[in-house]
Coordinates of C-alpha atoms (C1' of nucleotides) in Angstrom, one line a residue:
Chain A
X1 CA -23.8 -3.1 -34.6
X2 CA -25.5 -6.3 -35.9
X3 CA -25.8 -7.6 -32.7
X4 CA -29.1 -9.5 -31.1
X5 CA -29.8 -12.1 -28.8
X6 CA -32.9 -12.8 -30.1
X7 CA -34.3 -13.3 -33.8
X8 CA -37.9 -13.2 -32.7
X9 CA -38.2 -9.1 -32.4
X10 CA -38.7 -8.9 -35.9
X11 CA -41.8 -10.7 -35.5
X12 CA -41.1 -13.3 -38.5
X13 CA -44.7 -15.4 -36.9
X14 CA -47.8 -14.7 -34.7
X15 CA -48.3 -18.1 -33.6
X16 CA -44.8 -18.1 -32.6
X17 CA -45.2 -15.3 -30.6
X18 CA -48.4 -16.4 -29.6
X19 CA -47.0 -19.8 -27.7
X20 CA -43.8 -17.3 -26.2
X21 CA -46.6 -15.2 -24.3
X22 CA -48.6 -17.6 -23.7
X23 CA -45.5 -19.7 -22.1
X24 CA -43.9 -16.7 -20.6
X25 CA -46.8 -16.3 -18.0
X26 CA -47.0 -20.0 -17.2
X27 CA -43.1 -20.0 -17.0
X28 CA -43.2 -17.2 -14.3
X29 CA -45.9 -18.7 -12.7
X30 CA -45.4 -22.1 -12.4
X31 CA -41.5 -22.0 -13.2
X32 CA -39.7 -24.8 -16.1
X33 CA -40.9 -28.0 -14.7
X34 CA -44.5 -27.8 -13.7
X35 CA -45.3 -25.8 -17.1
X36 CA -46.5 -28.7 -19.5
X37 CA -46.6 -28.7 -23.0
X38 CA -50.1 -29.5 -22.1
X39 CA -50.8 -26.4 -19.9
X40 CA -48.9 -23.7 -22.9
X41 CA -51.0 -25.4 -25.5
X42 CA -54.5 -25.4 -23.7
X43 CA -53.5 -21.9 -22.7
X44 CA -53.7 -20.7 -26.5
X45 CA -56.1 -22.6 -27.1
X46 CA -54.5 -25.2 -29.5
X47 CA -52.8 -28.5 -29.8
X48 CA -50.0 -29.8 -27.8
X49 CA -48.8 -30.9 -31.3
X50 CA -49.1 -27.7 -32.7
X51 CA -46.1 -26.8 -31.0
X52 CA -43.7 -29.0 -32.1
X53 CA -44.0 -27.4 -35.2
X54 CA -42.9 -24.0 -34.2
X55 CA -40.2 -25.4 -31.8
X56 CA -38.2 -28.4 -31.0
X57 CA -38.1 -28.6 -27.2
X58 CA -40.1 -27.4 -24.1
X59 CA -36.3 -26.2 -23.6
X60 CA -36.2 -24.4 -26.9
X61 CA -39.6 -22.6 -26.0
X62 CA -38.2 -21.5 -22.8
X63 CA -34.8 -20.7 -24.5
X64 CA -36.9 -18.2 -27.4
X65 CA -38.4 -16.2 -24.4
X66 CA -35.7 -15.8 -22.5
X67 CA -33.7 -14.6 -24.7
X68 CA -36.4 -12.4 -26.5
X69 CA -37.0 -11.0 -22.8
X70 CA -33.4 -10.1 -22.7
X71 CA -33.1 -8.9 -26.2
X72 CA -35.6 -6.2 -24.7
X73 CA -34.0 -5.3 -22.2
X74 CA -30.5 -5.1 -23.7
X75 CA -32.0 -2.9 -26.7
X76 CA -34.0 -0.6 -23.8
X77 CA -30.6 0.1 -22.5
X78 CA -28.8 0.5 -25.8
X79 CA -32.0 3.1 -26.6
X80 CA -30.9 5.0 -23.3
X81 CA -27.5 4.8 -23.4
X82 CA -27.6 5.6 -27.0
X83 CA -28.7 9.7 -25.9
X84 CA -25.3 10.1 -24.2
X85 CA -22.0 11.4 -26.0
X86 CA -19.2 10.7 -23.9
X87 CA -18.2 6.8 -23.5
X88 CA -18.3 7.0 -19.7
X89 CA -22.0 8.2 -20.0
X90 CA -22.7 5.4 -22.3
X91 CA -21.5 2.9 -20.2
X92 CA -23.0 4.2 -16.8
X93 CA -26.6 4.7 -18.4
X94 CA -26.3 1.4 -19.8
X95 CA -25.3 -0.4 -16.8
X96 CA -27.6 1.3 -14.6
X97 CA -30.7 0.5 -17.0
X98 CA -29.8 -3.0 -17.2
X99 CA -29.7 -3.1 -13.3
X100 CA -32.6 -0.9 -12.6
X101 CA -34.4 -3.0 -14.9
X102 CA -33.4 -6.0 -13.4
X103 CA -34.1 -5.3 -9.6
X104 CA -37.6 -4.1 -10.4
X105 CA -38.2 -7.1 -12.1
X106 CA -36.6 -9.4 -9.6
X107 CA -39.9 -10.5 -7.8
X108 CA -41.6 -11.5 -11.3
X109 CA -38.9 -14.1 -12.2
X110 CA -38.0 -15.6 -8.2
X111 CA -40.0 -18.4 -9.5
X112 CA -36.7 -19.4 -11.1
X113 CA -34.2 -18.6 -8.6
X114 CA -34.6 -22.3 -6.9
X115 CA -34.9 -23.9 -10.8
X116 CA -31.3 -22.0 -12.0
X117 CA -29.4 -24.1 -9.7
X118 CA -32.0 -27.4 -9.8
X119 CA -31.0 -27.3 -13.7
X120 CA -28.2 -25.5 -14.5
X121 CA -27.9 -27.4 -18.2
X122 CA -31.1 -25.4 -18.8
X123 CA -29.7 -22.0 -18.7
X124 CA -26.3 -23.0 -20.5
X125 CA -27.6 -22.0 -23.8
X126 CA -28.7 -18.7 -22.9
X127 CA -26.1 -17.2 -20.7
X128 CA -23.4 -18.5 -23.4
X129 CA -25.2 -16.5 -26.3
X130 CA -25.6 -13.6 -23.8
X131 CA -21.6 -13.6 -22.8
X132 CA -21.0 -13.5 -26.7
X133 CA -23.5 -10.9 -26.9
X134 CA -22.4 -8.8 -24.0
X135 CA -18.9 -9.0 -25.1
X136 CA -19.3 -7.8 -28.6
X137 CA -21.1 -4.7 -27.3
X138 CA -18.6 -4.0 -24.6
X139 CA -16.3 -4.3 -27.2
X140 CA -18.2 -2.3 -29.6
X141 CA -18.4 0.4 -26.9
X142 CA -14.7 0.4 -26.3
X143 CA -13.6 0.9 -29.8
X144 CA -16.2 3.3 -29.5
X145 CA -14.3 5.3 -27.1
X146 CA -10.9 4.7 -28.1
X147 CA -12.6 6.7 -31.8
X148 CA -13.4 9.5 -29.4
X149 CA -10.0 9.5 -27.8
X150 CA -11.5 9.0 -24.4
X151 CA -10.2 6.1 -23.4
X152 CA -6.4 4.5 -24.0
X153 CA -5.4 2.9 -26.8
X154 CA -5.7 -0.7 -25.5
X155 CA -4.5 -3.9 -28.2
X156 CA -7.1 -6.0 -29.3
X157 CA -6.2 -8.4 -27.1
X158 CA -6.8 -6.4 -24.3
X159 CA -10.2 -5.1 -25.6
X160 CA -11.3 -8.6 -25.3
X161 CA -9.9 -9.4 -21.9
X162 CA -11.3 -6.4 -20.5
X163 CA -15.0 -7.0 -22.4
X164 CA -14.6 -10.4 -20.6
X165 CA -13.7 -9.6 -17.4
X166 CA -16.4 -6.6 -17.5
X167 CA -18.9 -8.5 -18.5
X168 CA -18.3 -11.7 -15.5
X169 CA -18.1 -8.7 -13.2
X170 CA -21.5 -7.0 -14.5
X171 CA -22.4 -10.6 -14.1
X172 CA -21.4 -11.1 -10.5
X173 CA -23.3 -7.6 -9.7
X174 CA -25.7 -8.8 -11.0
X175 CA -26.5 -12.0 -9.3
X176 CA -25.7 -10.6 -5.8
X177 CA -28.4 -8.1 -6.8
X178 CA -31.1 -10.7 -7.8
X179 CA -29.8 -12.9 -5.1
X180 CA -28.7 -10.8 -2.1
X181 CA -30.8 -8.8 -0.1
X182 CA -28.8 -5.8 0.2
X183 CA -30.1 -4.2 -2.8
X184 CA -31.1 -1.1 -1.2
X185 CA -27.8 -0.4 -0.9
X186 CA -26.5 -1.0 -4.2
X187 CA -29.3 0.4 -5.9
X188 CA -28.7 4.2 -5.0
X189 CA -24.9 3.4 -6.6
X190 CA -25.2 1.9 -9.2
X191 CA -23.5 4.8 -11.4
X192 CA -21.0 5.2 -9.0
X193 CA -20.2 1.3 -9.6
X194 CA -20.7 1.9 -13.4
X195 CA -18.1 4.7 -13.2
X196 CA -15.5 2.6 -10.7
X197 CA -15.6 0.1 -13.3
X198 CA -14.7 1.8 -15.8
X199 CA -12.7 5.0 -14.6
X200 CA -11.2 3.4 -11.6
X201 CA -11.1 5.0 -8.2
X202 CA -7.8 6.7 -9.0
X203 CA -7.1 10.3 -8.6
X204 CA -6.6 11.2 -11.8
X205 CA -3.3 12.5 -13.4
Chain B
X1 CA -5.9 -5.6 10.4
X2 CA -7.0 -8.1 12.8
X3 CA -8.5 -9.7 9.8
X4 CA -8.6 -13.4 9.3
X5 CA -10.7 -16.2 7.6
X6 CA -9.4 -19.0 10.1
X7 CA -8.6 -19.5 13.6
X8 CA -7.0 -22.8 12.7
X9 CA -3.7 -21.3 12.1
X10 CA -2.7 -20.4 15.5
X11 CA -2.8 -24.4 15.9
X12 CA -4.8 -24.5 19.1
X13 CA -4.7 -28.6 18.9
X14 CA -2.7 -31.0 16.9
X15 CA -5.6 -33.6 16.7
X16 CA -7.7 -31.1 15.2
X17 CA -5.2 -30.2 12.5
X18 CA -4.9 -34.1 12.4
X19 CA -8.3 -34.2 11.2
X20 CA -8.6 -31.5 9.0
X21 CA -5.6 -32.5 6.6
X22 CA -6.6 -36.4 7.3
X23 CA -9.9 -35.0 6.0
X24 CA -8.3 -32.6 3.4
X25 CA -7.4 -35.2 1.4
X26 CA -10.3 -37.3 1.1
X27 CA -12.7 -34.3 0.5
X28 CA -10.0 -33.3 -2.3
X29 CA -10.1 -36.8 -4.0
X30 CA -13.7 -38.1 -3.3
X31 CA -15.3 -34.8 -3.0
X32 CA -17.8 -34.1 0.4
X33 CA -20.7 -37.1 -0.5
X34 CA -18.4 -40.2 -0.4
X35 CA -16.3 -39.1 2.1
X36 CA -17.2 -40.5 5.2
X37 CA -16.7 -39.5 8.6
X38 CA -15.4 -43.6 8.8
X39 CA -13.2 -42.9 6.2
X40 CA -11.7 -39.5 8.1
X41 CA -11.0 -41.5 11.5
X42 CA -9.7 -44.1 10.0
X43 CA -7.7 -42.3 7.8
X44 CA -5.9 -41.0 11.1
X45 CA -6.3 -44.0 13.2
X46 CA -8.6 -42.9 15.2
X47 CA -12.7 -43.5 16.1
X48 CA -15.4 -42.0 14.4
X49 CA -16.9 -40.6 17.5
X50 CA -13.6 -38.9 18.2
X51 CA -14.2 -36.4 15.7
X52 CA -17.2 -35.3 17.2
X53 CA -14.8 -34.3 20.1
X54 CA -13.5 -31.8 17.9
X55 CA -16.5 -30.6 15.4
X56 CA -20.0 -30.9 15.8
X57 CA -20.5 -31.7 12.4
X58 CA -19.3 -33.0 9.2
X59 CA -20.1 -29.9 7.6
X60 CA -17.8 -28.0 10.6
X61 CA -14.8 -30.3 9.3
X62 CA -15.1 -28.9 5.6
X63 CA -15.9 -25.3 6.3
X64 CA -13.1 -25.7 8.7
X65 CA -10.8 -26.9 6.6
X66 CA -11.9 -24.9 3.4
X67 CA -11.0 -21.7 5.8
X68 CA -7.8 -23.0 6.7
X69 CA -7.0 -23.4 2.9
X70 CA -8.6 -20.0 1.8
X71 CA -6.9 -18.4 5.1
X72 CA -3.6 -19.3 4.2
X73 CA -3.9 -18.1 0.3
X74 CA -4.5 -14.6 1.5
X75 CA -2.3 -14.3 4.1
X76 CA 0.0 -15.7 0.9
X77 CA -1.3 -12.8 -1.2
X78 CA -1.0 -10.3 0.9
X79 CA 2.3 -11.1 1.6
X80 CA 3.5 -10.6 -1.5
X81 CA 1.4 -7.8 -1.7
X82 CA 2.7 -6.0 1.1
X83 CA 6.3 -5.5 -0.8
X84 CA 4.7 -3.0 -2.8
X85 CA 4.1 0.5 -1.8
X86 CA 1.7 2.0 -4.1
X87 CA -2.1 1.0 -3.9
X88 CA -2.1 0.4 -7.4
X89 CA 0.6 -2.1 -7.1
X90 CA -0.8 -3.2 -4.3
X91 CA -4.1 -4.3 -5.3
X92 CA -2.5 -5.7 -9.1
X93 CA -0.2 -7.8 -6.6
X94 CA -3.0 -9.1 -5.0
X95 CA -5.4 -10.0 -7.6
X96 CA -2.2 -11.7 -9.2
X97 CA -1.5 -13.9 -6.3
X98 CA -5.0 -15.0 -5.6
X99 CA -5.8 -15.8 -8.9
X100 CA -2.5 -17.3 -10.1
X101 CA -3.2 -19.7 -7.1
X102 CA -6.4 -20.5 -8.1
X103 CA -5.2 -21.5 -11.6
X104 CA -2.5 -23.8 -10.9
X105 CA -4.7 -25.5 -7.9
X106 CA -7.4 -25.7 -10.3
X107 CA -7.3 -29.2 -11.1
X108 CA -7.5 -30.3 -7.7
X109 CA -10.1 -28.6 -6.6
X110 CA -12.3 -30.1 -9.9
X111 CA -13.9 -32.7 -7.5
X112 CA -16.0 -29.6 -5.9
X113 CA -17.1 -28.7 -9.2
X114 CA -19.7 -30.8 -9.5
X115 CA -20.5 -30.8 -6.1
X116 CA -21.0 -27.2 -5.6
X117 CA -24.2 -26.9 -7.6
X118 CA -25.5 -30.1 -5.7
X119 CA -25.3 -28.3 -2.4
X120 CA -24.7 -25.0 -2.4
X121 CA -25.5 -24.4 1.2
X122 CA -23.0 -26.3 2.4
X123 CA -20.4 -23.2 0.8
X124 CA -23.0 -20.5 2.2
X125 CA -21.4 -20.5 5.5
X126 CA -17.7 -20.2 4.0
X127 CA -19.0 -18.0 1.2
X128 CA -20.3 -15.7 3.5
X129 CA -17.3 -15.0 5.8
X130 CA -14.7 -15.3 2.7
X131 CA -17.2 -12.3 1.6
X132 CA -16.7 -10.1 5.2
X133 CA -13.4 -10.8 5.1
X134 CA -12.9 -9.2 1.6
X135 CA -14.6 -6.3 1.8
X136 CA -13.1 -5.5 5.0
X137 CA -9.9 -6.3 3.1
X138 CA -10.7 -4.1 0.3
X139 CA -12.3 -1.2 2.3
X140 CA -9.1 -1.0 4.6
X141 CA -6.6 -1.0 1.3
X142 CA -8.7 1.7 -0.2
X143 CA -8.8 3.6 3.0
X144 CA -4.4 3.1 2.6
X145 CA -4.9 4.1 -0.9
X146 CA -6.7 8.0 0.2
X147 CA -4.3 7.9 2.9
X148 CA -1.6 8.0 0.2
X149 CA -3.3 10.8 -2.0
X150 CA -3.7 8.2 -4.5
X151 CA -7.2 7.3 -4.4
X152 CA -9.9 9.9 -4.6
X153 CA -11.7 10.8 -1.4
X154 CA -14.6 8.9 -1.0
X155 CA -17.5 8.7 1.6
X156 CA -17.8 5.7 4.0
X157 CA -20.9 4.8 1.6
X158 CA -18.8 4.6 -1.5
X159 CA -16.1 2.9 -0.2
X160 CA -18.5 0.0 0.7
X161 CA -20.0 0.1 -2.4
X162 CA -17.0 -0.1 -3.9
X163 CA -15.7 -3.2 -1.9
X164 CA -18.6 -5.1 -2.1
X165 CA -19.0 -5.0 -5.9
X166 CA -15.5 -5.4 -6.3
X167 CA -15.4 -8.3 -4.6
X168 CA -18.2 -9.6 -6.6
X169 CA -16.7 -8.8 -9.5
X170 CA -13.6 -10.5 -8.7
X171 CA -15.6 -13.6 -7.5
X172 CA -17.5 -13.5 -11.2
X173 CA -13.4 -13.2 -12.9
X174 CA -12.5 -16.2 -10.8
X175 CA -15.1 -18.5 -11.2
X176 CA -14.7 -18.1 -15.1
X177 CA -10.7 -18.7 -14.4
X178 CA -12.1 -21.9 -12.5
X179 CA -15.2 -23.5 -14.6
X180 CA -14.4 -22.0 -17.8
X181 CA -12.0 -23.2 -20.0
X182 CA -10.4 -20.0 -21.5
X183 CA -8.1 -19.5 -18.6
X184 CA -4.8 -19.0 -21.5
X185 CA -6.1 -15.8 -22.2
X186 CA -6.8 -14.6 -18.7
X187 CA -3.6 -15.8 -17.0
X188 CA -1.5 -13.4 -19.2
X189 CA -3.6 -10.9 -18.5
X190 CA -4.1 -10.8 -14.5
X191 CA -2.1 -7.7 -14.0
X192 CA -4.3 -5.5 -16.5
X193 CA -7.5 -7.1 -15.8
X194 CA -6.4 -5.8 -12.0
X195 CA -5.3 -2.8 -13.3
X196 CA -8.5 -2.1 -15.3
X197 CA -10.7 -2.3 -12.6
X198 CA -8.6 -0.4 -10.2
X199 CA -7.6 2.6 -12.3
X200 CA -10.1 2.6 -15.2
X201 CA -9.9 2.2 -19.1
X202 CA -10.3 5.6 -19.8
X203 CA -7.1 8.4 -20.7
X204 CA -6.0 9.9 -17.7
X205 CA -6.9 13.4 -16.8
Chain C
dA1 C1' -10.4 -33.3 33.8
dT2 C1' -9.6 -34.4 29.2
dT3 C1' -9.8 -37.5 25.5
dT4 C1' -11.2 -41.8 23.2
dT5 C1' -14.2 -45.4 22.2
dG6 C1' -17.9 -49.1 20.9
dA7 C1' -22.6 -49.7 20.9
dC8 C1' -26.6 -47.6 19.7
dC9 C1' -30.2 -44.6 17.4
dC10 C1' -32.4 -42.5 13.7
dA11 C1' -32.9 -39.5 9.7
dT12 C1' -31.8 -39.9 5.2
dA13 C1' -30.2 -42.1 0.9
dA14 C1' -30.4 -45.8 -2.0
dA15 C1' -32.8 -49.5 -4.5
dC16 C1' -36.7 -51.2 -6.2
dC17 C1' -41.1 -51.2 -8.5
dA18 C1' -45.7 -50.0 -10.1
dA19 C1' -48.6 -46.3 -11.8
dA20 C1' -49.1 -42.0 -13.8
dT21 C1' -47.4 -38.1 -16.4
dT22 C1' -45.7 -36.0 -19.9
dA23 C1' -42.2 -34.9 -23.6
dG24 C1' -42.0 -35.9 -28.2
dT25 C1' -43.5 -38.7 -32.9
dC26 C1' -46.3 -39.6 -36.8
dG27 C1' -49.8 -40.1 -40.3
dA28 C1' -53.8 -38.1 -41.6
dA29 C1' -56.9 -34.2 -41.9
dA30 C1' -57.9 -29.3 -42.6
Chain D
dT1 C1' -48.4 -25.2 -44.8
dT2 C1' -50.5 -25.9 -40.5
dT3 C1' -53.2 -28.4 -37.0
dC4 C1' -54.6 -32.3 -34.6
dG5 C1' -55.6 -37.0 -32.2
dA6 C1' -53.8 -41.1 -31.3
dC7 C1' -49.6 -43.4 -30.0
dT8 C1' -45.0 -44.5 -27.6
dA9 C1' -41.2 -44.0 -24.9
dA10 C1' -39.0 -41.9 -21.4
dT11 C1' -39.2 -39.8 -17.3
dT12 C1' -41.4 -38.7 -12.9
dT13 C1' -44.0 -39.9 -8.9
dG14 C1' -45.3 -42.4 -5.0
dG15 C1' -45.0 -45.8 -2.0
dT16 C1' -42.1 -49.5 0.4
dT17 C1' -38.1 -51.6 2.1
dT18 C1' -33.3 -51.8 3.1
dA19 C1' -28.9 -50.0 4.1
dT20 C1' -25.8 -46.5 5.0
dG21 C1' -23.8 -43.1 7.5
dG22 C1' -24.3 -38.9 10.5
dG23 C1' -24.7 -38.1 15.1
dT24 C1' -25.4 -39.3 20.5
dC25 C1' -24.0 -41.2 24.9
dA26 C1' -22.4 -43.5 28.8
dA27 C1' -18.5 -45.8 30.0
dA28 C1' -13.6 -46.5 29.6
dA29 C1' -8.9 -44.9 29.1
dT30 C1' -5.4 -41.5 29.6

DNA sequence: ATTTTGACCCATAAACCAAATTAGTCGAAA
DNA sequence: TTTCGACTAATTTGGTTTATGGGTCAAAAT
């Protein structure tokens, strides 16, 4: 289960961590563009310089705190779903943490629903170590699963395929929920969705 | 099942259908921008301000002709899927057709790529009734599905649910099989990936 | 009455340039 | 090892002009 997205959590420095809140808040604000390096160093109250030496890029900076923001998230859910026994329960409360998480969150990062699609090079990076991450732990979760003789014996081909395709689809949820504005309905649902997806809508037999 | 994306196909008036393949392939090889509504009339011979006879806008000839194109690769899929009897089969059918379509007309529709970032509004309108249209799609084959014992009851609610994040879900699966470049594994796989999120991953019973 | 057209209009895109910002570098200082 | 001020190079901004191309319309053609 040696699987992050972010290496930050373990805190390795507090300037570091320093410049990621201090950028976080001018990120949400102010979205990508109109945060300067300027504006994230003044805000902690050093030198523009400075941070160049903890990070390459004003895209690197923004890179670090999304994904340490993530990495919280995912490892909230993992903690939650982590207090369940049966795979099903494990997937639902983890899918439904994720998405509860995310639609109360949805007004503090709007900021960047016009910027996702103004520069979509900027997000690359992070939703490509996300898929891998996601996909390891929906694979993770299915082996999982398979131990406890609750779900089929699949080939490891079609572990993959499935943690693919479940993870685009989470994905797709996902957006229409940060997106759309039908949230209310989805909301109320979302372990119903959680179990579709992964018991089907089949009688059983 | 009075359920369609496009009117076009009755073929109210030749001109119009004129226009919209004249137009077809221009949009195809140059892509929305650098087609010109010069370009579309004399591609057929005619005046620019005869088009205007037929659509109000340039944006009416795309969405138009986008519909037509969509319209026609449903009523393709559910066609074939409509030799089937089960819902299971049914819907694994379905999902084949579309997506197996979508594969092998990938590389002509690579000119959008590109473009569909730069203005996403002008898919909003197409996006939006391709969405109806599915989950009216979808709701109707799972009320066929209870109808045949083989789906559990659900409520109204649930069966909405259940269509709109399907439908999401199979939007996030195709645009992977269209912008990402691991379609091999996928195509193989169409039938399970249906059958996965139709009937579940987990042992029966 | 329906369909087509050329001449016209005008909003927007493109091309260009000057000025201003700002991302990123570097050597020296702390 | 870390911080900073001064520098530079690239990009953005703002303002202007030109050109393109979407869209209108009244008249002509069918």
């Amino acid at each position: 289960m040696s699987n992050s997205l972010s290496e930050t959590s373990v805190g390795l420095d507090p300037v570091r961590k320093e410049i990621l809140t201090g950028a976080r808040e001018l990120f949400i604000h102010f979205g990508f563009k109109k945060t300067t390096m300027e504006d994230i160093a003044k805000k902690i109250g050093r030198s523009k310089s400075s941070l160049y030496y903890y990070f390459k890029t004003k895209e690197e900076i923004f890179e670090a705190m999304a994904l340490e923001d993530m990495d919280f998230q995912h490892r909230n859910a993992v903690e939650t779903m982590n207090r369940e026994e049966a795979v099903q329960d494990r997937f639902r409360s983890f899918v439904v943490s994720l998405f509860t998480h995310l639609i109360s969150n949805k007004q503090e990062y709007s900021v960047f629903k016009a910027e996702l699609m103004e520069n979509p090079f900027l997000i690359m990076n992070i939703t490509e170590k996300r898929n891998a991450y996601m996909e390891v732990f929906l694979k993770d979760l299915v082996l999982y699963g398979i131990r406890r003789g609750e779900i089929r014996e699949l080939s490891h081909e079609e572990i993959d395929i499935w943690a693919k395709a479940i993870n685009v689809s989470l994905k797709g949820i996902g957006s229409r929920l940060f997106l759309g504005n039908d949230q209310e309905k989805f909301k109320d649902h979302l372990g119903f969705i959680a179990d579709a997806l992964f018991m089907g809508i089949t009688t059983k037999i």
